[in-house]
């Protein structure tokens, strides 16, 4: 470093070399050091806050990608939620209605959910807020899915029970060809006793030997009403239903035997108190005799049903 500099002298009109003292040199050096530090700080500030390093650029890119992915996740969860809402709606208003089950309680599908542990430790940046939102939605969806699965399992059991129940309710005609109902249910003139009596079933006139079929699944009962019923089969169907077939010429089943709807159980005859060849058929629900005509719905057309209903209303004498 030069230890002096030149200074203009207006008197001599020339530059003269001036010798510098140590103090002056030290002052200059301190100034150089301070300005260098200031420049260095400025450079660091620019590097940190203005110009992104390649690593920062990469992080920013990654952050943007994550934001987009979280956004996409939210959209897909919303879509799944809509689909589930539709299933829940059909479950409550169609399936559960058909199977006579109450709708799933709202508290089961939408319980108050606890905050996810550790969710507060996430920073409050926009992306993490959206991620938290997606997590909450996913939790709710999981609960709703679990409630829906439970509901469908319940309905499956109910449907099984229902079909078993339906096969146990009398639903077909006991004779294949629906011969005329010669005497209906209710008060009728008794042909043998010659009095007005309550007729507890329907009489269907048919030739002797016509096959008689079980009108629902069940077990042949050991009970035998005897007396005027003659050769008689009683079937217990469960669900408090029983059917009775009287005045047979011959039985085709024995007590304790399990029978299916439509299975042959005997033949039409005149046994017991009967004036002509016919089947006396009863449907018993609990302790009550009910009109069997109301249970002929499974294998006839509406026109046939109306015709049977009309013929069974006729006030005439029963064949017993
Ligand atoms: Zn009768």
XYZ file of C-alpha atoms and ligand atoms in Angstrom:
321
model
C 0.000 0.000 0.000
C 1.423 3.492 -0.808
C 2.258 5.452 2.273
C 1.252 8.869 0.843
C -0.786 10.719 -1.788
C -0.570 13.882 -3.885
C -2.303 17.156 -3.026
C -2.822 20.228 -5.324
C -1.081 23.357 -4.117
C -2.824 26.523 -5.548
C 0.155 28.654 -4.684
C 2.707 26.674 -6.651
C 0.050 25.385 -9.039
C 1.468 21.887 -8.744
C 0.778 18.572 -7.057
C 2.866 17.964 -4.038
C 3.466 14.675 -2.332
C 1.974 14.654 1.167
C 3.276 12.254 3.743
C 0.508 10.457 5.746
C 0.722 9.733 9.432
C -0.099 6.356 11.076
C -3.393 7.689 12.554
C -4.609 8.640 9.150
C -3.700 5.274 7.664
C -5.464 3.441 10.523
C -8.635 5.498 9.994
C -8.693 4.599 6.346
C -8.173 0.917 7.059
C -11.060 0.817 9.599
C -13.287 2.501 7.029
C -12.326 -0.142 4.433
C -13.064 -2.990 6.874
C -16.461 -1.544 7.890
C -17.572 -0.990 4.327
C -16.417 -4.511 3.383
C -18.500 -5.994 6.208
C -21.488 -3.882 5.132
C -21.103 -5.137 1.569
C -20.798 -8.706 2.754
C -23.994 -8.384 4.850
C -25.842 -6.838 1.928
C -24.707 -9.709 -0.288
C -25.858 -12.323 2.255
C -29.235 -10.580 2.636
C -29.752 -10.560 -1.131
C -28.693 -14.190 -1.359
C -31.113 -15.254 1.371
C -34.171 -13.173 0.697
C -34.052 -12.142 -2.926
C -32.292 -14.857 -4.879
C -33.613 -18.457 -4.299
C -31.009 -21.115 -3.968
C -31.555 -24.267 -6.114
C -32.550 -26.111 -2.919
C -35.171 -23.482 -2.097
C -36.499 -23.602 -5.614
C -36.855 -27.378 -5.289
C -38.632 -27.039 -1.941
C -41.016 -24.475 -3.355
C -41.793 -26.739 -6.276
C -42.398 -29.644 -3.891
C -44.630 -27.453 -1.730
C -46.739 -26.447 -4.726
C -47.067 -30.076 -5.775
C -48.171 -31.032 -2.253
C -50.734 -28.236 -2.244
C -52.155 -29.523 -5.532
C -52.239 -33.097 -4.202
C -54.044 -32.054 -1.013
C -56.528 -30.111 -3.125
C -57.089 -33.196 -5.296
C -57.524 -35.355 -2.175
C -60.160 -32.950 -0.836
C -62.039 -33.057 -4.138
C -62.030 -36.866 -4.218
C -63.186 -37.127 -0.589
C -66.052 -34.721 -1.387
C -67.032 -36.916 -4.341
C -66.966 -40.087 -2.187
C -69.054 -38.286 0.417
C -71.682 -37.468 -2.225
C -71.815 -41.099 -3.414
C -72.160 -42.333 0.165
C -74.922 -39.798 0.802
C -76.869 -41.288 -2.092
C -76.397 -44.837 -0.700
C -77.477 -43.683 2.777
C -80.553 -42.057 1.306
C -81.556 -45.202 -0.573
C -80.799 -47.295 2.508
C -83.165 -45.264 4.716
C -85.920 -44.609 2.202
C -85.990 -47.814 0.161
C -84.244 -50.849 1.673
C -85.029 -50.165 5.319
C -88.598 -49.152 4.439
C -89.214 -52.386 2.495
C -87.838 -54.489 5.345
C -89.708 -52.429 7.970
C -86.563 -51.266 9.793
C -86.108 -47.844 11.367
C -83.734 -45.434 9.606
C -80.132 -45.416 10.889
C -79.925 -42.780 13.701
C -78.149 -39.589 12.643
C -75.881 -39.848 15.686
C -74.545 -43.132 14.331
C -73.687 -41.684 10.960
C -72.602 -38.230 12.103
C -71.176 -38.484 15.627
C -69.177 -35.598 17.084
C -65.625 -36.527 16.210
C -62.678 -35.847 18.489
C -59.803 -33.809 17.095
C -57.072 -36.036 15.685
C -54.206 -36.312 18.207
C -51.188 -34.324 17.074
C -53.124 -32.356 14.480
C -52.275 -29.123 16.298
C -48.583 -29.729 15.907
C -48.922 -29.154 12.167
C -47.919 -25.668 11.183
C -50.669 -23.229 10.248
C -49.612 -22.892 6.623
C -52.356 -22.993 3.987
C -51.313 -26.439 2.761
C -51.335 -27.918 6.240
C -54.749 -26.385 6.980
C -56.123 -28.024 3.851
C -54.469 -31.311 4.818
C -56.085 -31.094 8.253
C -59.440 -30.513 6.567
C -58.919 -33.570 4.332
C -58.052 -35.665 7.400
C -61.228 -34.569 9.176
C -63.358 -35.352 6.134
C -61.714 -38.779 5.771
C -62.420 -39.546 9.458
C -66.090 -38.646 9.013
C -66.275 -40.759 5.863
C -64.815 -43.752 7.722
C -67.487 -43.477 10.449
C -70.271 -43.177 7.877
C -68.929 -46.180 5.963
C -68.809 -48.242 9.164
C -72.437 -47.243 9.992
C -73.500 -48.104 6.438
C -71.815 -51.524 6.557
C -73.557 -52.271 9.873
C -76.897 -51.213 8.417
C -76.497 -53.451 5.344
C -75.538 -56.418 7.541
C -78.713 -55.848 9.592
C -80.802 -55.654 6.430
C -79.253 -58.852 5.079
C -80.373 -60.693 8.232
C -83.831 -59.090 8.050
C -84.161 -60.068 4.375
C -83.238 -63.692 5.177
C -85.806 -63.752 7.984
C -88.392 -62.087 5.775
C -88.047 -64.657 2.992
C -88.239 -67.463 5.565
C -91.355 -65.807 7.006
C -92.908 -65.415 3.559
C -92.457 -69.098 2.821
C -94.282 -69.874 6.096
C -97.385 -67.802 5.378
C -100.150 -69.609 3.462
C -100.062 -68.153 -0.022
C -101.328 -70.623 -2.602
C -104.487 -72.582 -3.270
C -104.660 -76.062 -1.685
C -106.059 -77.560 -4.907
C -104.291 -77.026 -8.206
C -107.396 -76.266 -10.189
C -109.390 -73.764 -8.261
C -112.686 -75.546 -8.140
C -115.546 -73.311 -7.049
C -115.590 -72.254 -3.450
C -118.941 -73.785 -2.675
C -119.094 -72.343 0.781
C -117.381 -69.289 2.107
C -116.123 -68.203 5.476
C -118.562 -66.915 8.106
C -122.103 -67.787 9.147
C -123.528 -70.559 6.944
C -126.380 -73.037 7.068
C -125.034 -76.394 8.239
C -126.265 -79.132 5.890
C -126.167 -81.914 8.456
C -127.013 -80.043 11.658
C -129.617 -77.929 9.753
C -128.724 -74.765 11.697
C -126.910 -71.471 11.002
C -123.367 -71.964 12.229
C -120.108 -70.128 11.896
C -118.202 -71.725 9.024
C -114.552 -71.613 10.053
C -113.025 -72.188 6.611
C -113.914 -72.514 2.957
C -115.309 -75.555 1.154
C -113.943 -76.319 -2.266
C -115.908 -78.970 -4.151
C -113.686 -81.354 -6.139
C -113.827 -84.969 -7.273
C -112.785 -87.641 -4.806
C -109.032 -88.326 -5.021
C -108.070 -84.805 -6.175
C -104.563 -84.063 -4.765
C -104.351 -81.534 -1.908
C -101.174 -79.445 -1.484
C -99.594 -77.681 1.515
C -100.117 -73.928 1.118
C -96.896 -72.982 2.958
C -93.747 -74.534 4.454
C -94.249 -76.150 7.856
C -94.422 -79.280 9.984
C -97.367 -81.707 10.019
C -98.958 -81.379 13.444
C -99.909 -84.355 15.577
C -103.172 -82.665 16.551
C -106.278 -84.292 15.170
C -109.500 -82.337 15.574
C -111.421 -85.546 14.780
C -115.242 -85.537 14.841
C -116.832 -83.911 11.854
C -113.440 -83.124 10.254
C -112.861 -86.778 9.322
C -109.399 -87.573 7.981
C -107.655 -84.285 8.580
C -104.158 -82.804 8.280
C -103.055 -79.781 10.341
C -99.789 -78.049 9.424
C -97.919 -75.699 11.798
C -96.100 -73.044 9.790
C -94.537 -70.984 12.576
C -95.080 -67.216 12.924
C -98.405 -68.249 14.577
C -99.858 -69.677 11.333
C -101.568 -73.059 10.944
C -103.596 -74.552 8.100
C -106.149 -77.341 8.295
C -107.334 -79.670 5.520
C -110.425 -81.780 6.342
C -112.640 -84.553 4.896
C -109.730 -86.221 3.100
C -110.104 -89.653 1.577
C -106.451 -90.410 2.391
C -103.418 -88.652 3.963
C -100.068 -88.484 2.132
C -98.017 -87.252 5.125
C -97.478 -88.267 8.743
C -97.252 -86.241 11.976
C -93.863 -84.553 12.503
C -93.038 -84.536 8.795
C -91.584 -81.318 7.385
C -93.404 -80.152 4.272
C -92.757 -77.526 1.611
C -95.259 -75.209 0.017
C -96.890 -77.069 -2.900
C -96.093 -80.543 -1.514
C -98.789 -83.241 -1.790
C -100.353 -83.908 1.638
C -103.505 -85.903 0.874
C -106.563 -86.452 -1.335
C -110.061 -84.983 -1.429
C -112.794 -87.192 0.048
C -116.014 -87.232 2.080
C -114.758 -88.444 5.481
C -116.305 -86.938 8.611
C -119.409 -84.806 8.472
C -119.622 -84.056 4.727
C -122.479 -84.173 2.276
C -120.368 -84.281 -0.859
C -116.773 -84.724 -2.019
C -114.911 -81.501 -1.080
C -111.967 -80.000 0.794
C -112.683 -78.002 3.931
C -109.697 -75.647 4.260
C -108.910 -73.398 7.233
C -106.233 -70.807 7.938
C -105.594 -70.189 11.636
C -103.567 -67.199 12.825
C -102.874 -67.338 16.556
C -106.223 -68.451 18.043
C -108.298 -66.938 15.252
C -109.753 -68.610 12.203
C -109.248 -66.159 9.323
C -110.777 -66.111 5.836
C -108.538 -68.410 3.729
C -109.527 -66.595 0.550
C -107.346 -63.675 1.663
C -104.345 -66.046 1.461
C -104.823 -67.203 -2.112
C -102.667 -64.406 -3.527
C -99.517 -66.063 -4.730
C -100.643 -68.132 -7.705
C -103.735 -66.464 -9.087
C -104.473 -63.470 -11.251
C -106.402 -60.490 -9.814
C -109.431 -61.540 -11.915
C -109.343 -65.086 -10.517
C -108.957 -63.665 -7.016
C -112.027 -61.461 -7.418
C -114.050 -64.400 -8.780
C -113.077 -66.582 -5.797
C -113.817 -63.769 -3.375
C -117.271 -63.223 -4.915
C -118.150 -66.937 -4.899
C -117.012 -67.251 -1.279
C -119.341 -64.411 -0.220
C -122.443 -66.220 -1.392
C -124.773 -67.101 1.444
C -125.349 -70.774 0.926
C -125.104 -73.885 2.919
C -121.706 -75.291 3.658
C -120.658 -78.815 2.758
C -119.250 -78.813 6.296
Zn -116.482 -76.641 5.487
